Short mmCIF file of C-alpha atoms in Angstrom, two decimals:
data_model
loop_
_atom_site.label_atom_id
_atom_site.label_comp_id
_atom_site.label_asym_id
_atom_site.label_seq_id
_atom_site.Cartn_x
_atom_site.Cartn_y
_atom_site.Cartn_z
CA UNK A 85 79.49 110.23 84.92
CA UNK A 86 80.61 109.79 88.40
CA UNK A 87 82.04 106.27 89.40
CA UNK A 88 83.43 105.31 92.80
CA UNK A 89 85.95 102.44 92.73
CA UNK A 90 86.61 100.33 95.73
CA UNK A 91 89.24 97.51 96.28
CA UNK A 92 90.63 95.57 99.17
CA UNK A 93 90.76 92.15 97.60
CA UNK A 94 94.44 91.43 97.71
CA UNK A 95 97.31 93.10 99.69
CA UNK A 96 96.22 96.75 99.29
CA UNK A 97 93.14 98.97 100.14
CA UNK A 98 92.16 101.79 97.77
CA UNK A 99 89.26 104.09 96.77
CA UNK A 100 88.95 106.30 93.63
CA UNK A 101 86.48 108.81 92.30
CA UNK A 102 86.35 108.76 88.46
CA UNK A 103 84.52 111.33 86.46
CA UNK A 104 84.50 111.41 82.64
CA UNK A 105 87.87 109.88 82.05
CA UNK A 106 89.67 111.61 85.07
CA UNK A 107 90.47 110.60 88.52
CA UNK A 108 89.18 113.42 90.90
CA UNK A 109 90.37 111.88 94.17
CA UNK A 110 92.32 108.79 95.10
CA UNK A 111 93.71 106.90 98.16
CA UNK A 112 95.78 103.87 98.04
CA UNK A 113 97.69 101.91 100.80
CA UNK A 114 99.47 98.60 100.80
CA UNK A 115 98.05 96.42 103.61
CA UNK A 116 97.57 92.73 104.20
CA UNK A 117 95.15 93.30 107.04
CA UNK A 118 93.09 96.15 108.50
CA UNK A 119 91.05 96.83 105.40
CA UNK A 120 87.80 96.88 107.33
CA UNK A 121 89.00 99.73 109.36
CA UNK A 122 90.50 101.62 106.40
CA UNK A 123 88.09 101.28 103.56
CA UNK A 124 85.13 103.45 104.58
CA UNK A 125 87.32 106.42 106.07
CA UNK A 126 89.09 106.39 102.70
CA UNK A 127 85.74 106.51 100.83
CA UNK A 128 84.57 109.36 102.97
CA UNK A 129 87.85 111.32 102.31
CA UNK A 130 87.76 110.73 98.61
CA UNK A 131 84.06 111.65 98.34
CA UNK A 132 84.83 114.91 100.18
CA UNK A 133 87.72 115.71 97.99
CA UNK A 134 86.05 114.83 94.69
CA UNK A 135 82.77 116.74 95.47
CA UNK A 136 83.70 119.54 97.98
CA UNK A 137 80.47 121.47 97.13
CA UNK A 138 78.20 118.69 98.14
CA UNK A 139 77.37 117.65 101.77
CA UNK A 140 76.25 114.13 100.56
CA UNK A 141 78.76 113.40 97.72
CA UNK A 142 77.77 109.86 97.32
CA UNK A 143 74.30 110.88 96.18
CA UNK A 144 76.08 112.35 93.11
CA UNK A 145 77.34 109.03 92.00
CA UNK A 146 76.08 107.20 88.95
CA UNK A 147 77.76 103.82 89.56
CA UNK A 148 79.75 102.05 92.47
CA UNK A 149 82.48 99.58 91.26
CA UNK A 150 84.09 97.00 93.44
CA UNK A 151 86.55 94.15 92.85
CA UNK A 152 84.89 90.72 92.95
CA UNK A 153 87.90 88.52 93.01
CA UNK A 154 89.83 86.35 92.75
CA UNK A 155 91.62 87.45 95.93
CA UNK A 156 91.66 87.04 99.63
CA UNK A 157 88.46 85.80 101.15
CA UNK A 158 88.23 88.29 103.94
CA UNK A 159 89.14 91.30 101.85
CA UNK A 160 86.57 90.43 99.15
CA UNK A 161 83.87 90.17 101.76
CA UNK A 162 84.92 93.56 103.25
CA UNK A 163 84.93 95.32 99.90
CA UNK A 164 81.61 93.66 98.61
CA UNK A 165 79.83 94.46 101.91
CA UNK A 166 80.86 98.09 101.81
CA UNK A 167 79.84 98.53 98.16
CA UNK A 168 76.52 96.85 98.73
CA UNK A 169 75.91 99.14 101.75
CA UNK A 170 76.63 102.17 99.80
CA UNK A 171 74.44 100.99 96.80
CA UNK A 172 71.51 100.28 99.13
CA UNK A 173 71.88 103.64 100.90
CA UNK A 174 72.06 105.71 97.77
CA UNK A 175 70.23 103.67 95.28
CA UNK A 176 73.19 103.85 92.91
CA UNK A 177 73.91 100.96 90.63
CA UNK A 178 76.62 98.47 91.63
CA UNK A 179 79.18 96.85 89.24
CA UNK A 180 81.74 94.29 89.72
CA UNK A 181 85.23 94.23 88.25
CA UNK A 182 87.56 91.25 88.50
CA UNK A 183 91.01 91.86 90.14
CA UNK A 184 92.72 90.44 87.06
CA UNK A 185 91.08 92.77 84.62
CA UNK A 186 91.77 95.71 86.91
CA UNK A 187 95.48 94.92 86.99
CA UNK A 188 95.52 94.51 83.20
CA UNK A 189 93.85 97.96 82.74
CA UNK A 190 96.74 99.53 84.70
CA UNK A 191 99.26 98.52 82.09
CA UNK A 192 99.94 101.22 79.43
CA UNK A 193 98.43 100.28 75.99
CA UNK A 194 101.88 100.28 74.31
CA UNK A 195 103.35 97.74 76.90
CA UNK A 196 100.88 94.96 76.70
CA UNK A 197 102.62 92.90 73.91
CA UNK A 198 100.54 90.39 71.98
CA UNK A 199 99.41 88.52 75.07
CA UNK A 200 99.18 90.22 78.52
CA UNK A 201 99.24 87.71 81.39
CA UNK A 202 98.12 88.95 84.78
CA UNK A 203 99.44 86.76 87.67
CA UNK A 204 98.39 87.48 91.33
CA UNK A 205 99.56 85.79 94.50
CA UNK A 206 97.32 83.26 96.32
CA UNK A 207 99.84 82.92 99.23
CA UNK A 208 99.92 79.25 98.31
CA UNK A 209 101.73 77.26 95.63
CA UNK A 210 99.31 78.19 92.93
CA UNK A 211 98.65 81.60 91.21
CA UNK A 212 95.59 83.45 90.04
CA UNK A 213 96.01 84.27 86.43
CA UNK A 214 94.45 85.27 83.23
CA UNK A 215 95.61 86.28 79.64
CA UNK A 216 94.34 89.16 77.72
CA UNK A 217 94.72 90.62 74.24
CA UNK A 218 96.26 94.05 73.87
CA UNK A 219 92.87 95.63 73.82
CA UNK A 220 92.10 93.60 77.05
CA UNK A 221 89.64 91.12 75.67
CA UNK A 222 90.14 87.89 77.59
CA UNK A 223 92.19 85.22 75.89
CA UNK A 224 91.65 82.62 78.66
CA UNK A 225 89.37 82.13 81.66
CA UNK A 226 90.56 83.20 85.02
CA UNK A 227 92.26 80.26 86.77
CA UNK A 228 94.17 79.24 89.74
CA UNK A 229 97.18 76.98 88.68
CA UNK A 230 100.74 76.14 89.54
CA UNK A 231 103.33 78.28 87.75
CA UNK A 232 104.57 75.35 85.75
CA UNK A 233 101.12 74.56 84.36
CA UNK A 234 100.68 78.29 83.43
CA UNK A 235 103.95 78.42 81.65
CA UNK A 236 102.93 75.23 79.76
CA UNK A 237 99.60 76.73 78.66
CA UNK A 238 101.26 79.96 77.53
CA UNK A 239 103.75 77.97 75.43
CA UNK A 240 100.79 77.02 73.22
CA UNK A 241 99.78 80.64 72.83
CA UNK A 242 101.87 83.32 70.95
CA UNK A 243 105.06 85.27 71.20
CA UNK A 244 105.52 88.56 72.82
CA UNK A 245 104.04 87.57 76.17
CA UNK A 246 104.12 90.23 78.83
CA UNK A 247 103.78 89.24 82.50
CA UNK A 248 102.40 91.58 85.13
CA UNK A 249 101.07 91.30 88.70
CA UNK A 250 102.71 90.48 92.05
CA UNK A 251 103.18 86.86 91.08
CA UNK A 252 104.50 87.54 87.44
CA UNK A 253 108.02 86.62 88.29
CA UNK A 254 106.91 83.04 89.50
CA UNK A 255 105.69 82.39 86.01
CA UNK A 256 108.73 83.78 84.37
CA UNK A 257 110.92 81.55 86.56
CA UNK A 258 108.85 78.46 85.58
CA UNK A 259 109.06 79.15 81.91
CA UNK A 260 111.96 77.96 79.72
CA UNK A 261 114.54 80.63 78.80
CA UNK A 262 113.68 80.30 75.22
CA UNK A 263 110.08 81.38 75.91
CA UNK A 264 111.31 85.03 75.90
CA UNK A 265 108.59 86.31 78.41
CA UNK A 266 109.19 89.70 79.75
CA UNK A 267 107.99 91.41 82.88
CA UNK A 268 105.85 94.47 81.97
CA UNK A 269 105.15 97.73 83.81
CA UNK A 270 101.93 98.39 85.71
CA UNK A 271 100.45 97.79 89.14
CA UNK A 272 101.29 94.65 91.04
CA UNK A 273 97.82 94.57 92.53
CA UNK A 274 94.53 96.09 91.72
CA UNK A 275 93.96 99.82 92.24
CA UNK A 276 90.57 101.38 92.60
CA UNK A 277 91.39 104.04 89.97
CA UNK A 278 91.45 101.13 87.37
CA UNK A 279 88.45 99.40 88.93
CA UNK A 280 86.48 102.59 88.43
CA UNK A 281 87.67 103.16 84.89
CA UNK A 282 86.98 99.50 83.79
CA UNK A 283 83.45 99.64 85.16
CA UNK A 284 82.78 102.89 83.58
CA UNK A 285 84.09 101.84 80.19
CA UNK A 286 81.91 98.71 80.20
CA UNK A 287 78.82 100.71 81.30
CA UNK A 288 79.22 103.47 78.70
CA UNK A 289 79.95 101.00 75.94
CA UNK A 290 77.12 98.45 76.62
CA UNK A 291 75.05 99.78 79.44
CA UNK A 292 75.79 96.58 81.35
CA UNK A 293 78.00 95.62 84.25
CA UNK A 294 79.55 92.44 85.72
CA UNK A 295 77.45 91.29 88.54
CA UNK A 296 78.93 92.25 92.06
CA UNK A 297 79.20 88.55 93.11
CA UNK A 298 82.51 87.03 94.53
CA UNK A 299 84.72 85.08 92.32
CA UNK A 300 86.82 82.67 94.51
CA UNK A 301 88.19 80.02 92.18
CA UNK A 302 89.38 77.79 95.06
CA UNK A 303 88.12 76.76 98.56
CA UNK A 304 89.31 78.78 101.63
CA UNK A 305 92.42 77.96 103.44
CA UNK A 306 90.76 77.83 106.87
CA UNK A 307 88.04 75.15 107.51
CA UNK A 308 86.05 74.50 110.74
CA UNK A 309 86.80 71.28 112.63
CA UNK A 310 83.75 69.37 113.71
CA UNK A 311 84.21 67.74 117.11
CA UNK A 312 82.63 64.49 118.09
CA UNK A 313 81.36 63.99 121.47
CA UNK A 314 81.30 60.46 122.89
CA UNK A 315 78.23 59.74 124.91
#
């Protein structure tokens, strides 16, 4: 099974080609802007490296996976537009993967504790977050809350809580010292390699996929001002 993973939903841009449990080609670059110019050239390079014997490597795909959020509004739209365009051009099925589950999947199985909490920056006072079991089944819904509120919610959970993601330290600082939370290894932001692997695992297990529809969780930071003209 060949799966192309795409991500530019947070502060990075990445593309990966997954085949039968292995990453054949991969590109990753940290960037807060410029994803629109970087994503498709990355995808073309990854396709050529993964399938050098094929002039049209994307025709060999079985699935295209893309992050659907939560994340940056512009980045989400760029990634989804690219994935939908490839899907329409090739007829290949499209699958969504949340940014939170992609980061969780990048944590080694033995380092997930009893409660793995992924926390991602919103660039505001709140944090995107979700808690997972060691096997990555969700313990909570994805949310956008203040670090204090997240720490309070986790206090009602269980011991051996592991925090990961680029906002993990904010939750750790908000928690009481007695909580004993620890920062875990793993990616700070989503990586297309884990996006592809997540989508492939779900597809192979159940023959289903998460819809490739954006998950925003909160309103955009920028709104349009409506001017009123006096007669």
